[in-house]
Each structure stands twice: as structure tokens, then as C-alpha cells.
XYZ file of C-alpha atoms in Angstrom:
364
model
C 3.352 -17.586 72.695
C 3.608 -13.831 72.139
C 6.980 -14.222 70.445
C 5.662 -16.912 68.104
C 2.617 -14.843 67.229
C 4.812 -11.827 66.533
C 7.101 -13.887 64.290
C 4.123 -15.308 62.423
C 2.635 -11.834 62.012
C 5.896 -10.433 60.617
C 6.245 -13.353 58.209
C 2.727 -12.895 56.872
C 3.249 -9.136 56.550
C 6.511 -9.630 54.663
C 4.940 -12.119 52.263
C 1.980 -9.801 51.703
C 4.271 -6.894 50.842
C 6.345 -9.047 48.499
C 3.237 -10.442 46.850
C 1.732 -6.977 46.412
C 5.003 -5.613 45.002
C 5.421 -8.527 42.610
C 1.811 -8.323 41.469
C 2.162 -4.603 40.891
C 5.271 -5.111 38.812
C 3.625 -7.859 36.748
C 0.600 -5.665 36.167
C 2.805 -2.818 34.981
C 4.516 -5.038 32.419
C 1.318 -6.536 31.059
C -0.527 -3.245 30.919
C 1.974 -1.233 28.918
C 0.524 1.502 26.732
C -0.719 0.352 23.326
C 1.075 1.739 20.304
C -0.870 4.653 18.765
C -0.316 3.025 15.390
C -2.124 -0.247 16.160
C -4.890 -0.804 13.633
C -8.298 -1.127 15.247
C -10.310 -0.339 12.132
C -12.592 -2.880 10.496
C -11.191 -1.726 7.131
C -8.259 -3.242 5.256
C -4.954 -1.415 5.379
C -2.644 -2.737 2.658
C 0.887 -1.501 2.017
C 3.400 -2.342 -0.686
C 7.027 -2.550 0.324
C 10.352 -3.591 -1.145
C 11.442 -5.215 2.125
C 9.694 -5.983 5.390
C 12.159 -3.705 7.177
C 10.702 -0.651 5.408
C 7.389 -1.097 7.270
C 8.075 0.672 10.551
C 4.809 -0.171 12.368
C 3.620 -3.524 10.986
C 0.727 -3.802 13.468
C -1.158 -1.063 11.646
C -1.544 -3.231 8.520
C -3.776 -6.115 7.609
C -1.706 -7.039 4.527
C 1.894 -6.362 3.513
C 2.737 -6.948 -0.154
C 6.398 -7.405 -1.068
C 7.370 -6.111 -4.518
C 8.209 -7.538 -7.063
C 8.644 -11.006 -8.560
C 10.272 -11.035 -11.969
C 9.312 -13.657 -14.567
C 10.726 -14.326 -18.024
C 8.863 -14.971 -21.269
C 8.551 -18.684 -20.498
C 6.996 -18.188 -17.063
C 10.119 -18.880 -15.019
C 10.229 -16.925 -11.756
C 13.532 -15.339 -10.735
C 13.734 -16.227 -7.055
C 16.468 -13.648 -6.453
C 13.932 -10.905 -7.249
C 12.210 -11.721 -3.942
C 14.257 -10.435 -0.981
C 13.122 -12.683 1.913
C 13.696 -16.301 2.891
C 11.043 -18.510 4.428
C 12.733 -18.195 7.834
C 12.549 -14.401 7.658
C 8.850 -14.488 6.813
C 8.098 -17.047 9.538
C 9.909 -15.031 12.204
C 8.165 -11.841 11.061
C 4.769 -13.519 11.384
C 5.648 -14.791 14.837
C 6.455 -11.231 15.921
C 3.397 -9.789 14.178
C 0.657 -12.423 14.128
C -2.419 -11.799 12.057
C -0.706 -9.893 9.249
C -0.929 -11.481 5.807
C 2.225 -11.321 3.675
C 1.936 -11.615 -0.098
C 4.407 -11.470 -2.957
C 3.628 -9.157 -5.889
C 4.188 -10.163 -9.497
C 5.249 -7.693 -12.187
C 4.799 -4.042 -11.301
C 5.973 -1.055 -13.288
C 9.520 -2.432 -13.432
C 8.916 -6.021 -14.542
C 5.628 -5.899 -16.482
C 7.437 -5.608 -19.823
C 9.110 -8.948 -19.098
C 5.835 -10.437 -17.923
C 3.797 -9.585 -21.033
C 5.372 -12.168 -23.424
C 4.740 -14.860 -20.820
C 1.123 -13.878 -20.167
C 0.193 -14.108 -23.832
C 1.375 -17.736 -24.185
C -0.796 -20.475 -22.693
C 2.040 -22.881 -21.809
C 4.092 -20.081 -20.273
C 1.112 -18.958 -18.143
C 0.698 -22.500 -16.849
C 4.388 -22.705 -16.002
C 4.161 -19.332 -14.242
C 1.159 -20.481 -12.200
C 2.995 -23.652 -11.189
C 6.118 -21.763 -10.154
C 4.229 -19.089 -8.212
C 2.177 -21.710 -6.362
C 5.374 -23.581 -5.451
C 6.957 -20.313 -4.320
C 4.033 -19.528 -2.020
C 4.570 -22.901 -0.348
C 8.370 -22.721 -0.130
C 8.508 -19.139 1.190
C 5.525 -19.550 3.522
C 3.645 -16.677 1.902
C -0.063 -16.007 2.374
C -0.629 -15.511 -1.328
C 0.153 -13.633 -4.533
C -0.678 -10.109 -5.670
C -0.958 -9.671 -9.456
C 0.322 -6.412 -10.928
C 0.526 -6.669 -14.717
C 0.620 -3.132 -16.095
C 0.786 -1.093 -19.283
C -0.991 -3.180 -21.850
C -3.741 -1.990 -24.175
C -5.154 -5.070 -25.951
C -7.679 -5.345 -23.137
C -9.933 -8.115 -24.458
C -7.039 -10.463 -25.172
C -4.886 -9.517 -22.189
C -7.665 -9.555 -19.613
C -8.712 -13.021 -20.763
C -5.119 -14.191 -20.264
C -5.066 -12.504 -16.843
C -8.246 -14.347 -15.832
C -6.765 -17.664 -16.969
C -3.640 -17.157 -14.833
C -5.753 -16.173 -11.824
C -7.946 -19.274 -12.105
C -4.913 -21.531 -12.401
C -3.318 -19.939 -9.350
C -6.502 -20.399 -7.341
C -6.397 -24.143 -8.026
C -2.676 -24.607 -7.446
C -1.917 -22.472 -4.400
C -2.587 -23.832 -0.889
C -6.288 -23.783 -0.031
C -6.345 -20.674 2.200
C -3.990 -18.610 0.032
C -5.006 -15.102 -0.961
C -5.080 -13.844 -4.530
C -5.236 -10.083 -5.040
C -4.565 -7.544 -7.796
C -3.375 -3.995 -8.349
C -5.995 -2.496 -10.657
C -5.206 -0.106 -13.489
C -6.904 3.236 -14.139
C -7.848 2.698 -17.793
C -11.607 2.250 -18.135
C -11.104 -0.398 -20.851
C -9.272 -2.461 -18.234
C -11.794 -2.588 -15.422
C -14.933 -2.662 -17.545
C -13.904 -5.538 -19.798
C -15.817 -8.754 -19.103
C -12.884 -11.034 -18.183
C -11.432 -8.690 -15.603
C -14.854 -8.122 -14.004
C -15.209 -11.884 -13.596
C -11.713 -11.992 -12.142
C -12.443 -9.236 -9.622
C -15.830 -10.488 -8.512
C -15.346 -14.272 -8.528
C -11.648 -15.110 -8.283
C -9.821 -12.371 -6.343
C -9.991 -11.651 -2.623
C -9.628 -7.922 -3.280
C -8.375 -5.356 -5.789
C -6.237 -2.356 -4.830
C -6.806 0.380 -7.394
C -3.791 2.454 -8.453
C -5.464 5.844 -8.104
C -2.225 7.754 -8.628
C 0.109 8.485 -11.552
C -2.906 10.397 -12.824
C -1.152 12.923 -15.043
C 1.572 11.147 -16.972
C 0.927 13.356 -19.991
C 2.048 16.363 -17.953
C 5.569 14.957 -17.766
C 6.401 16.243 -21.234
C 4.106 19.151 -22.068
C 5.463 21.771 -19.636
C 2.278 21.886 -17.549
C 1.662 21.211 -13.860
C -0.042 17.862 -13.176
C -1.527 16.280 -10.041
C -0.230 12.813 -9.253
C -2.845 11.890 -6.623
C -5.763 13.739 -8.195
C -8.649 13.389 -5.717
C -11.347 14.215 -8.274
C -10.164 11.461 -10.613
C -9.649 9.068 -7.710
C -13.281 9.376 -6.624
C -14.552 8.874 -10.156
C -12.356 5.840 -10.846
C -13.290 4.141 -7.579
C -17.000 4.628 -8.204
C -16.587 3.314 -11.771
C -14.788 0.236 -10.441
C -17.684 -0.321 -8.034
C -20.202 -0.132 -10.866
C -18.155 -2.640 -12.871
C -18.302 -4.984 -9.845
C -22.089 -4.706 -9.596
C -21.890 -2.209 -6.768
C -19.791 -4.420 -4.466
C -17.284 -2.023 -2.882
C -16.156 -4.398 -0.135
C -13.425 -5.972 -2.291
C -11.983 -2.649 -3.481
C -9.170 -0.623 -1.875
C -8.441 3.002 -2.778
C -4.803 3.630 -3.681
C -2.823 6.296 -1.787
C 0.577 7.567 -3.003
C 3.480 8.330 -0.691
C 5.251 10.265 -3.427
C 4.522 13.365 -5.469
C 5.969 15.323 -8.373
C 8.517 18.059 -8.758
C 8.263 20.840 -11.379
C 10.722 23.593 -12.246
C 8.981 26.977 -12.339
C 9.998 30.524 -13.298
C 9.337 32.126 -9.899
C 8.752 31.170 -6.269
C 4.945 31.260 -6.284
C 2.389 28.468 -5.989
C 1.111 27.287 -9.368
C -1.859 24.988 -9.900
C -2.928 22.228 -12.280
C -2.359 22.897 -16.000
C -0.417 26.089 -15.337
C 2.923 26.369 -17.186
C 6.230 25.084 -15.832
C 9.695 24.903 -17.322
C 10.016 21.157 -17.036
C 8.833 18.116 -15.120
C 11.718 17.358 -12.751
C 10.739 13.859 -11.646
C 8.928 12.147 -8.820
C 9.755 13.017 -5.218
C 9.053 10.840 -2.197
C 7.881 12.325 1.094
C 11.400 12.373 2.536
C 12.632 14.424 -0.421
C 9.646 16.777 -0.291
C 9.810 17.499 3.420
C 13.581 17.966 3.325
C 13.380 20.305 0.351
C 10.619 22.529 1.704
C 11.518 22.359 5.405
C 13.602 25.558 5.401
C 11.011 27.416 3.349
C 7.876 26.567 5.338
C 7.754 29.919 7.099
C 7.850 31.785 3.796
C 6.004 29.297 1.571
C 3.616 27.211 3.663
C 1.596 24.391 2.119
C -1.191 25.482 -0.159
C -4.078 23.094 -0.819
C -6.102 22.564 -3.910
C -9.367 21.687 -2.187
C -11.089 20.286 -5.258
C -8.279 17.927 -6.132
C -7.011 17.267 -2.627
C -3.288 17.853 -3.041
C -0.632 19.735 -1.110
C 1.520 22.219 -3.025
C 4.773 23.702 -1.744
C 7.498 25.851 -3.261
C 11.172 26.291 -2.571
C 13.054 28.629 -4.872
C 12.227 27.404 -8.403
C 11.002 23.978 -7.345
C 7.293 23.320 -7.007
C 6.175 20.077 -5.321
C 2.707 18.580 -5.721
C 2.161 15.677 -3.313
C 0.088 14.066 -0.581
C 0.697 14.807 3.087
C -1.017 13.920 6.382
C -4.033 16.138 5.656
C -4.695 15.051 2.068
C -4.228 11.347 2.822
C -6.522 11.560 5.846
C -9.187 13.199 3.667
C -8.886 10.419 1.091
C -9.126 7.739 3.765
C -12.213 9.442 5.204
C -13.895 9.560 1.804
C -13.037 5.924 0.992
C -14.434 4.649 4.279
C -17.586 6.753 4.199
C -18.200 5.760 0.574
C -18.225 2.118 1.692
C -15.013 0.773 0.173
C -13.268 -2.155 1.831
C -10.064 -0.321 2.666
C -7.027 1.497 1.346
C -3.682 0.623 -0.203
C -0.457 2.617 0.041
C 2.442 2.735 -2.402
C 5.171 2.443 -1.136
C 6.561 2.139 2.442
C 10.068 3.352 1.578
C 8.678 6.617 0.177
C 7.573 7.724 3.642
C 9.939 9.699 5.861
C 12.015 8.323 8.739
C 9.242 9.062 11.243
C 6.661 7.100 9.220
C 4.524 10.242 9.207
C 2.247 9.165 6.363
C 1.872 5.592 7.565
C 0.695 6.802 10.968
C -1.629 9.400 9.440
C -3.383 6.762 7.324
C -3.740 4.398 10.279
C -5.101 7.122 12.568
C -7.648 8.123 9.927
C -8.720 4.494 9.377
C -9.195 3.971 13.095
C -12.253 6.214 13.000
C -14.055 3.466 11.040
């Protein structure tokens, strides 16, 4: 009797230890630390990308927009201009549920090819049909419209509205339709585009960057992500939409500009330079100024919210973690629906800017 009791006791003890050990291990696996980049904000976080692989922390985004579809003058979509198959998109969604993936039409590269199509009724209808079919075949969540660089606003915005309405009818019922909004006041105040933004689109991401194109040729320093202009444009967009800010995203650039200067001192907006030396993404900027940080640390133009750094005769004007966080803070506190970033591949290998934007959004 004693021996049996002892055996039973040891068996129960062994099972208890095993159970406790197994339960502890299971708990450890299920309770792993959450990624610091997970988006917990109630705001939208939208990023443009050339490929899904460029987005290093997908969970911090609500929408990923793949750029760009190319269309010809008859409204035919070049499928090869879109880099992902349906299987790739499906598997990505399975790994990252809840993220909406859209395809963008046009952009700065392909808008010149898009314009002849948009101004012909039959071609617009063909384009709408092909885009709707593409959404279905590639398992996309919708289309982002990015037709840029036109100036006949009454005519072009009416054509834009027509395409948007056709797409709404032809895409699957729950598909999203969004737009990248231009800076020109004639664009966002014209009647057709206001109707498009308020009644047809799910949201508009405003391109509040490329603010100083004229400075590319006149030997003067310009600010790409000019905070003063950004605030004004966003508030003007809101007025055009009858005060509804919920469907508007503020644009944030991941690239800046490079100017050749005569010395190694910080120069500010409208001051002379030798020449505009091109755009510079955050990888280029941080690599170029890394060795010089001790001697030439970042200077900030507080009014216009930009970082300025110098190395030798190169002056860089750009956005960094601080300036982007300030812009996110303003956008959220001003009541806008979220932010948009252009473009994932312009961030550095550590995704420094992507994480900074997410961390700032997570306060709201």
C-alpha cells in the first residue's frame, strides 16, 4: 500500500512538473514582445512603394500603395508595369492581415502617357474597365489615382471625376478608390475635383512636397518639404471639402534636395547656391553627412520645419526623424485623417523614417 501510494505520488508530481513546464513554454511563445513599429493609432498611415519588399515593417501601415500602373493613350494598361502577381499579394495579406493593398495609376513618371487617354471618353471607359479587371485578377483592394502635371483644370478635373465614377461602378463592391492630390489651388478648388473628393473617393493623400521646383534652376536654396506651405495647403484642402478633414492625409517626403554651395556653412531658403544638384533620399543624405556630423550637426529651420546639413560644398535640405514627427503631430492635432509617405525605398536600411512616423502616430 505504501509502495503504491509512493508510485502514484511520484507519477502525479512528474506530470505536474511536465505540465507546468509545457505551459510555461507555451506562454512564452504566445506572449512574445510586440514589435515597436506596430501601428496602434486610430489614424491612417499610408505609404507608397515600388515593391512590397521595400516596406520593412508592414504592420505599421493601414494602406500600402504600389506604384505605378502605366496606361497608353487608348486606355490600355501595361500589366508588366505592376510588379506583383496575385499569389504574391495573397500571401502578403495572409502574413499581414488587415493591410489594404492598392495599385497606383500614373505618377510623375507615367502621367504624360496618361493624359491623352484621360481626355478621350472612349479611352477613359476602356481604362476603367481594364483597371477594374486588374483589381479582380491581382486581388487588390483598390486603385489610387495619381494624374499629375496638367493645367486645364476645368476640363481635366471633369475627366478625372468621370473616370472615378466609372471605376466605382466597375470595381468589386468593397474596393477602395483613393487619390494623390496636387498642390495647385486651381486643382483642389475646382468643382469637379471637390465632388470627387467628397462623394466618390475614400481618401485623398495630398502631395505636400516638391514645394520649390522653381529653385531648381535659379541658383537659390529651396525647401522640398516646406512646413509652412504644407499647413496652408492642407487647411485649404479642408475648406474645399467643406471642412471635412477625415478623408485627407498629409504628405511626408522621405527625400530632400542637394545644393552646391561656395563654402561649408549652413544656408537657408532663398539664399544663393551654385547649382541645384538633384534630389537625395535619406540613405544618401545620412551617408553623405555621417562623417561630418561632429563638425556640421543638423541645423533646423523652425518656421519651415526642415533639417539642413552640410558636408564640404554640399548642402542638404531634407526631413529627418524630428521634422517628420513634428509634421505628424501637427496633422493629427489639426484633425486630419492620417498621413502619407513617399516613398518606402527612399528610407535608409534601418527604416529610420518609417519607424519615426509610426511612433509619432501612435500618440493619437
